[in-house]
Short mmCIF file of C-alpha atoms in Angstrom, two decimals:
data_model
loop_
_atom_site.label_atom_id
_atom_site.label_comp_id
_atom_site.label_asym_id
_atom_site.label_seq_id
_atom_site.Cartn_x
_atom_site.Cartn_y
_atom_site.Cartn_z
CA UNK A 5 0.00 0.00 0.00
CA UNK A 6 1.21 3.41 -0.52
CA UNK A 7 1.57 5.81 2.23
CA UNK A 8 -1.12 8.18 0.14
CA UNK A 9 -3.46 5.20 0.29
CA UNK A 10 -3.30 5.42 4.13
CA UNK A 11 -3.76 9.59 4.16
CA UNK A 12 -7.14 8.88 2.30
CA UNK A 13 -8.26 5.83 4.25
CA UNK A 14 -8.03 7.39 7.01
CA UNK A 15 -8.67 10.84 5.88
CA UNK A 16 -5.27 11.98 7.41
CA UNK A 17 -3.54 15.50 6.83
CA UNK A 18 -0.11 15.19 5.25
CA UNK A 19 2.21 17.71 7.97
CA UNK A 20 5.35 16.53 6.29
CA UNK A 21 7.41 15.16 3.66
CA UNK A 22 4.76 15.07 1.02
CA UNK A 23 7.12 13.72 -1.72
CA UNK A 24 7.57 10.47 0.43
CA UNK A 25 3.72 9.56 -0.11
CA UNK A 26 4.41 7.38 -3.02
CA UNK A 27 6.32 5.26 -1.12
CA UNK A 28 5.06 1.12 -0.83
CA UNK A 29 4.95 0.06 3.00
CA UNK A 30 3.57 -3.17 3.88
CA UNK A 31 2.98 -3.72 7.67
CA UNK A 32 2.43 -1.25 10.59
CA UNK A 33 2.14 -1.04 14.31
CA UNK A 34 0.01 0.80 16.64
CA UNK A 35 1.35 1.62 20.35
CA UNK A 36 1.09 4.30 22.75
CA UNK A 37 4.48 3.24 24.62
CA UNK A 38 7.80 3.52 22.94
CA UNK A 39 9.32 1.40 25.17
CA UNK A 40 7.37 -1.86 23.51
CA UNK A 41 7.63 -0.37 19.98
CA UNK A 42 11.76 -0.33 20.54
CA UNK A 43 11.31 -4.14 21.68
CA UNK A 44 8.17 -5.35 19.81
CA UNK A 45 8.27 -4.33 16.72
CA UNK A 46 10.39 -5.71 13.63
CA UNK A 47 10.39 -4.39 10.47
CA UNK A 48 7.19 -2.47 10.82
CA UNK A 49 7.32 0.62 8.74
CA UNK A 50 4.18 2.50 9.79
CA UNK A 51 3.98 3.81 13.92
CA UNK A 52 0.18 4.84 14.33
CA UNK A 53 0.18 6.54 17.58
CA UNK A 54 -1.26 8.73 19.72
CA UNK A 55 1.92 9.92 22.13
CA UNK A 56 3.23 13.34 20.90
CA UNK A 57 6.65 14.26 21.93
CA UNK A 58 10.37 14.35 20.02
CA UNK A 59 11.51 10.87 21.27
CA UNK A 60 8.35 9.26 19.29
CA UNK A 61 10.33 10.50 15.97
CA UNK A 62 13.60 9.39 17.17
CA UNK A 63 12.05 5.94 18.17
CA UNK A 64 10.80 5.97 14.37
CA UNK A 65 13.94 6.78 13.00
CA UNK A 66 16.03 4.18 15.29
CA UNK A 67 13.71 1.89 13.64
CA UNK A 68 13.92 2.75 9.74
CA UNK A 69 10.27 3.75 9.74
CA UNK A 70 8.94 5.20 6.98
CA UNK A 71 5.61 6.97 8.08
CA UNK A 72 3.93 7.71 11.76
CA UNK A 73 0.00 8.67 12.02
CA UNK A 74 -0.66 10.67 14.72
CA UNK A 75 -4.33 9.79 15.80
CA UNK A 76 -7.44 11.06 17.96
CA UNK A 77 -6.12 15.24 16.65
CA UNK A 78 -2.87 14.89 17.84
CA UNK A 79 -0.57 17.30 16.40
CA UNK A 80 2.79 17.46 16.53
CA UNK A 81 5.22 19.87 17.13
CA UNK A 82 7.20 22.39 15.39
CA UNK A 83 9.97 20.95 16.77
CA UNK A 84 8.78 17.37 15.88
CA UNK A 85 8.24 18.25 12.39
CA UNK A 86 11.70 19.39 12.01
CA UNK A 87 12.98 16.05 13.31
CA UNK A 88 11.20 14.12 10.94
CA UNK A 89 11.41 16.44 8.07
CA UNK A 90 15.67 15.68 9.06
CA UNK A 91 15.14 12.17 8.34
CA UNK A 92 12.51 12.20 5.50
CA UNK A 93 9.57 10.18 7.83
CA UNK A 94 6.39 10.89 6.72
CA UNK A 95 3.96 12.92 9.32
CA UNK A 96 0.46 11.87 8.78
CA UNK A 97 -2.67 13.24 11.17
CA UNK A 98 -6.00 11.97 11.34
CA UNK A 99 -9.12 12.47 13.50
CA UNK A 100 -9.83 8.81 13.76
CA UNK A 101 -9.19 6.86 17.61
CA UNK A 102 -6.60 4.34 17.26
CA UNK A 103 -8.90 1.64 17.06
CA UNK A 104 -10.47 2.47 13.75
CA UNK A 105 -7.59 3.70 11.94
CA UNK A 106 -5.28 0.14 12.91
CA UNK A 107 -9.04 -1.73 11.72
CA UNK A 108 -8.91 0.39 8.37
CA UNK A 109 -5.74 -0.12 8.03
CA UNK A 110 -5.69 -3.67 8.71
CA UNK A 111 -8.96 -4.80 6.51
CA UNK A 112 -7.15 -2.78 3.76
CA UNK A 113 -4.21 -4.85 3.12
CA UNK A 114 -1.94 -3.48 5.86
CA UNK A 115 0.08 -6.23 8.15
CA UNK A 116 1.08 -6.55 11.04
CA UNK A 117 4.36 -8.00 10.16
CA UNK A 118 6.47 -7.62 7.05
CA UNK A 119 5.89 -10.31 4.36
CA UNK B 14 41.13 2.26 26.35
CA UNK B 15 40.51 0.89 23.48
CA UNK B 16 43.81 0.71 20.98
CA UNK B 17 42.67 -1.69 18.17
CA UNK B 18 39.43 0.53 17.18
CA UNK B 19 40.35 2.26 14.10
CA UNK B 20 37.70 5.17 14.81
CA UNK B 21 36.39 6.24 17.82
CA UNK B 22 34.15 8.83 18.62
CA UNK B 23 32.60 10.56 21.76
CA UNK B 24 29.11 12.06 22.88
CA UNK B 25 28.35 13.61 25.87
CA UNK B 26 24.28 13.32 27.07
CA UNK B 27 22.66 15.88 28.47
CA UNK B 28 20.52 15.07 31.13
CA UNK B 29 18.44 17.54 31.61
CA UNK B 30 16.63 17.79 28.50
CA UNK B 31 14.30 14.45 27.85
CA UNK B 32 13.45 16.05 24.28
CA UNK B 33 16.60 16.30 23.36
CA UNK B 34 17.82 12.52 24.36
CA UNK B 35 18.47 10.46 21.27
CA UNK B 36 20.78 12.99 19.78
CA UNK B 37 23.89 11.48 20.42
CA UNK B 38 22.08 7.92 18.88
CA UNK B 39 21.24 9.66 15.98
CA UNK B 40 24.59 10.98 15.66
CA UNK B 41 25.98 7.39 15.85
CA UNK B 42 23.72 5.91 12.97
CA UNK B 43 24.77 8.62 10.80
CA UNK B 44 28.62 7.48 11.30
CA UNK B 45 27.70 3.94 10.75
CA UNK B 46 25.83 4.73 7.63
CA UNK B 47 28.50 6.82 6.13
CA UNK B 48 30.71 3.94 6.82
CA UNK B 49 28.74 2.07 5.03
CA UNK B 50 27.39 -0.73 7.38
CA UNK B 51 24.58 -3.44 6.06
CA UNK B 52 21.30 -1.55 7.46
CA UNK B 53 20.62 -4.50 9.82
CA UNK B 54 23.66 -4.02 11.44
CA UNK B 55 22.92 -0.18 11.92
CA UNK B 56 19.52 -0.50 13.43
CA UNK B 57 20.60 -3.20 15.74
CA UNK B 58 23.45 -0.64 17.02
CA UNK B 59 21.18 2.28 16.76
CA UNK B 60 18.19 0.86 18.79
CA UNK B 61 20.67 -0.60 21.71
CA UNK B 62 22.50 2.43 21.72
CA UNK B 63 19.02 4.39 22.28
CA UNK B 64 17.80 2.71 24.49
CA UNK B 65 20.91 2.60 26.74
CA UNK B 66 20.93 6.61 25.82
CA UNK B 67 17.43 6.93 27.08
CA UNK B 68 17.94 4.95 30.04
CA UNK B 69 20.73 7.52 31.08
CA UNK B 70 18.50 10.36 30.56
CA UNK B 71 15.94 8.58 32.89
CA UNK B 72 18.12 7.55 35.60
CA UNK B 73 21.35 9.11 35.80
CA UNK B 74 21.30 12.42 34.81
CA UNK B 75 23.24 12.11 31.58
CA UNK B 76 26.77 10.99 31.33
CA UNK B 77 29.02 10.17 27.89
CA UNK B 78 28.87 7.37 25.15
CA UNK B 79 31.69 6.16 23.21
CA UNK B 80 31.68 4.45 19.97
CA UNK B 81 34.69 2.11 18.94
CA UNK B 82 34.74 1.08 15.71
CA UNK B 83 35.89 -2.09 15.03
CA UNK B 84 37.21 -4.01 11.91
CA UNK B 85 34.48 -6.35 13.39
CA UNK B 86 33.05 -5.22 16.10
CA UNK B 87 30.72 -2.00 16.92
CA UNK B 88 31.82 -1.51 20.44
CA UNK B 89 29.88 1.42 22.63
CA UNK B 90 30.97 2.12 25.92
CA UNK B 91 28.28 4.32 28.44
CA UNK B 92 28.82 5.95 31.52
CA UNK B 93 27.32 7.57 33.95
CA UNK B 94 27.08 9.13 37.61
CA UNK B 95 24.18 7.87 38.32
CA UNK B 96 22.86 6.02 41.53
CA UNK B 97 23.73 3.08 40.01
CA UNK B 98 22.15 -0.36 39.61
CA UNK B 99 21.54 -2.08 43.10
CA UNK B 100 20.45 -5.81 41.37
CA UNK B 101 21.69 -6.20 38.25
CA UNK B 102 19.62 -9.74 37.28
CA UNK B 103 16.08 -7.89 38.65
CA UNK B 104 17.09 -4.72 35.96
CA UNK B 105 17.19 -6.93 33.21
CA UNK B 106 14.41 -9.16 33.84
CA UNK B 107 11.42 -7.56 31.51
CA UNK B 108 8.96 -5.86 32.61
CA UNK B 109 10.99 -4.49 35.77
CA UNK B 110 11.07 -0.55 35.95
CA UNK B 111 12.14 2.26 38.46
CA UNK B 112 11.48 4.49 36.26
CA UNK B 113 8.72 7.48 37.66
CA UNK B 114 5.29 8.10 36.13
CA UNK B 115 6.12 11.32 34.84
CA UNK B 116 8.71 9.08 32.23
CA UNK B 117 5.89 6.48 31.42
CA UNK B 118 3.77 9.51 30.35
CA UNK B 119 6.11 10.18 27.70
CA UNK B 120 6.00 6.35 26.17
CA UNK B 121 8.91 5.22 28.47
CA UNK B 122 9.71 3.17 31.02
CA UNK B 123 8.18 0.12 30.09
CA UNK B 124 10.81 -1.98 31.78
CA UNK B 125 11.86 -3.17 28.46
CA UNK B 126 14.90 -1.24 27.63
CA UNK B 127 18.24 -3.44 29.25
CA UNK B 128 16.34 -6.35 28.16
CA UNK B 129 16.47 -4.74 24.79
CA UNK B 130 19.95 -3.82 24.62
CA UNK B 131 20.74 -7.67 25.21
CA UNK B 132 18.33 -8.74 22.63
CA UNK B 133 19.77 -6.48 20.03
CA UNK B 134 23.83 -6.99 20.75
CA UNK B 135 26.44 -10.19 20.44
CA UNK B 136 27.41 -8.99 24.37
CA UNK B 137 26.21 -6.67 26.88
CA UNK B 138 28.54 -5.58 29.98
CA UNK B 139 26.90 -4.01 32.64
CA UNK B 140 29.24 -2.49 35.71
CA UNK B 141 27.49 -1.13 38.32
CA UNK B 142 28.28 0.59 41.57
CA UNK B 143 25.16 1.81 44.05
CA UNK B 144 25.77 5.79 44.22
CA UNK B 145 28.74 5.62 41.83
CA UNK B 146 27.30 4.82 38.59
CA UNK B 147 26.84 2.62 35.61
CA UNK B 148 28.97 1.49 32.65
CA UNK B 149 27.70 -0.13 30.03
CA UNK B 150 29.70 -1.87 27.04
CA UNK B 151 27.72 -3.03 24.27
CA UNK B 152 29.28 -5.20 21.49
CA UNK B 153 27.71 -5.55 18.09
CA UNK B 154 28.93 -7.65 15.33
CA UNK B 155 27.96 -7.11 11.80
#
């Protein structure tokens, strides 16, 4: 799926590196806590999340991710945006809870692990 | 310290700032890219050496990393002033935190992180003194 396919599933605002929509991912992970997203995940290259603060980019970027949707209306930082702009992750921001926007996700071809 | 690295390179961490922790880690997967590691290699450095970074923010009030770059071997070295580790086996069991509330807030904390660092690294040395501090040496091999 392409990162643009996500924006309009989940009728997300692009906040940063538009040119990086085009971009195939395959499998994603949704988690509040950084600390089980640094020792869960594997290859995942979506974050769908809800914590806003710097060290959720940095956990991205340790982690070769290639998008992060903010849900619920979170929106990041100035600061934030400037991280991820650094490294080229895609910022996406969408109204849906977490819930919905993993089950869109999900029913739509997303996995939870890399193929 | 270390004579048979053929680059070596030194961060301090602040540890006052929680935004700002991560900077040095980001710093170190830039080297290692440049360098021209296989990606796997890199993340597995980068995610240990994050984690270890964060855990000195948390804890110990900052302190300095080292990396030593090996023919092969990605050695990094962390120490701090911290209050040290008083049971070393209990810290890495997962799951086990000390960490306050006001850390867990921001996504941390999880009791995860030395656990981590083990998973992600060929050998993990952990030297610990209660109200002296904590060294950690981390050994990655591509």
């Amino acid at each position: 799926m392409k990162i643009s396919e996500i924006a309009s599933l989940l009728d997300a605002e692009v906040l940063c590196c538009k040119d990086g929509v085009f971009h195939q991912v395959h499998s994603a992970c949704g988690s509040d806590m950084m600390s089980d997203v640094l020792a869960y995940v594997k290859d995942q290259a979506v974050l769908i999340t809800g914590l806003v603060n710097p060290q959720v980019i940095r956990t991205a970027e340790m982690m070769d991710m290639r998008c992060i949707v903010f849900v619920r209306n979170k929106r990041p930082s100035a600061e934030m945006l400037s991280l991820a702009e650094e490294t080229g992750i895609v910022i996406l921001a969408t109204q849906k809870r977490m819930f919905e926007a993993c089950g869109l996700l999900y029913t739509n071809g997303l996995a939870p692990k890399e193929v | 310290m270390d004579n048979q690295s053929i680059l070596s390179y030194t961060f301090n961490v602040d540890g006052n700032d929680f935004s700002s922790a991560g900077e040095a880690s980001v710093q170190v997967k830039k080297i290692l890219r440049n360098i021209g590691f296989d990606a796997e290699v890199i993340r597995r450095v980068s995610i240990a050496m994050y984690e270890a970074e964060i855990n000195m923010v948390i804890h110990a009030g900052g302190g300095v990393a080292q990396l030593f770059v090996h023919p092969d071997k990605i050695i990094l070295v962390l120490t701090d002033k911290g209050p040290g580790i008083a049971d070393i086996s209990l810290a890495m069991s997962e799951g086990y935190s000390t960490a306050p509330d006001n850390i867990r807030s921001l996504g941390f904390g999880a009791g995860m992180g030395l656990p981590n660092i083990k998973r992600y690294s060929d050998e993990l040395d952990i030297q610990s003194k209660v109200g002296e501090g904590t060294t950690l040496t981390i050994t990655v091999k591509p």
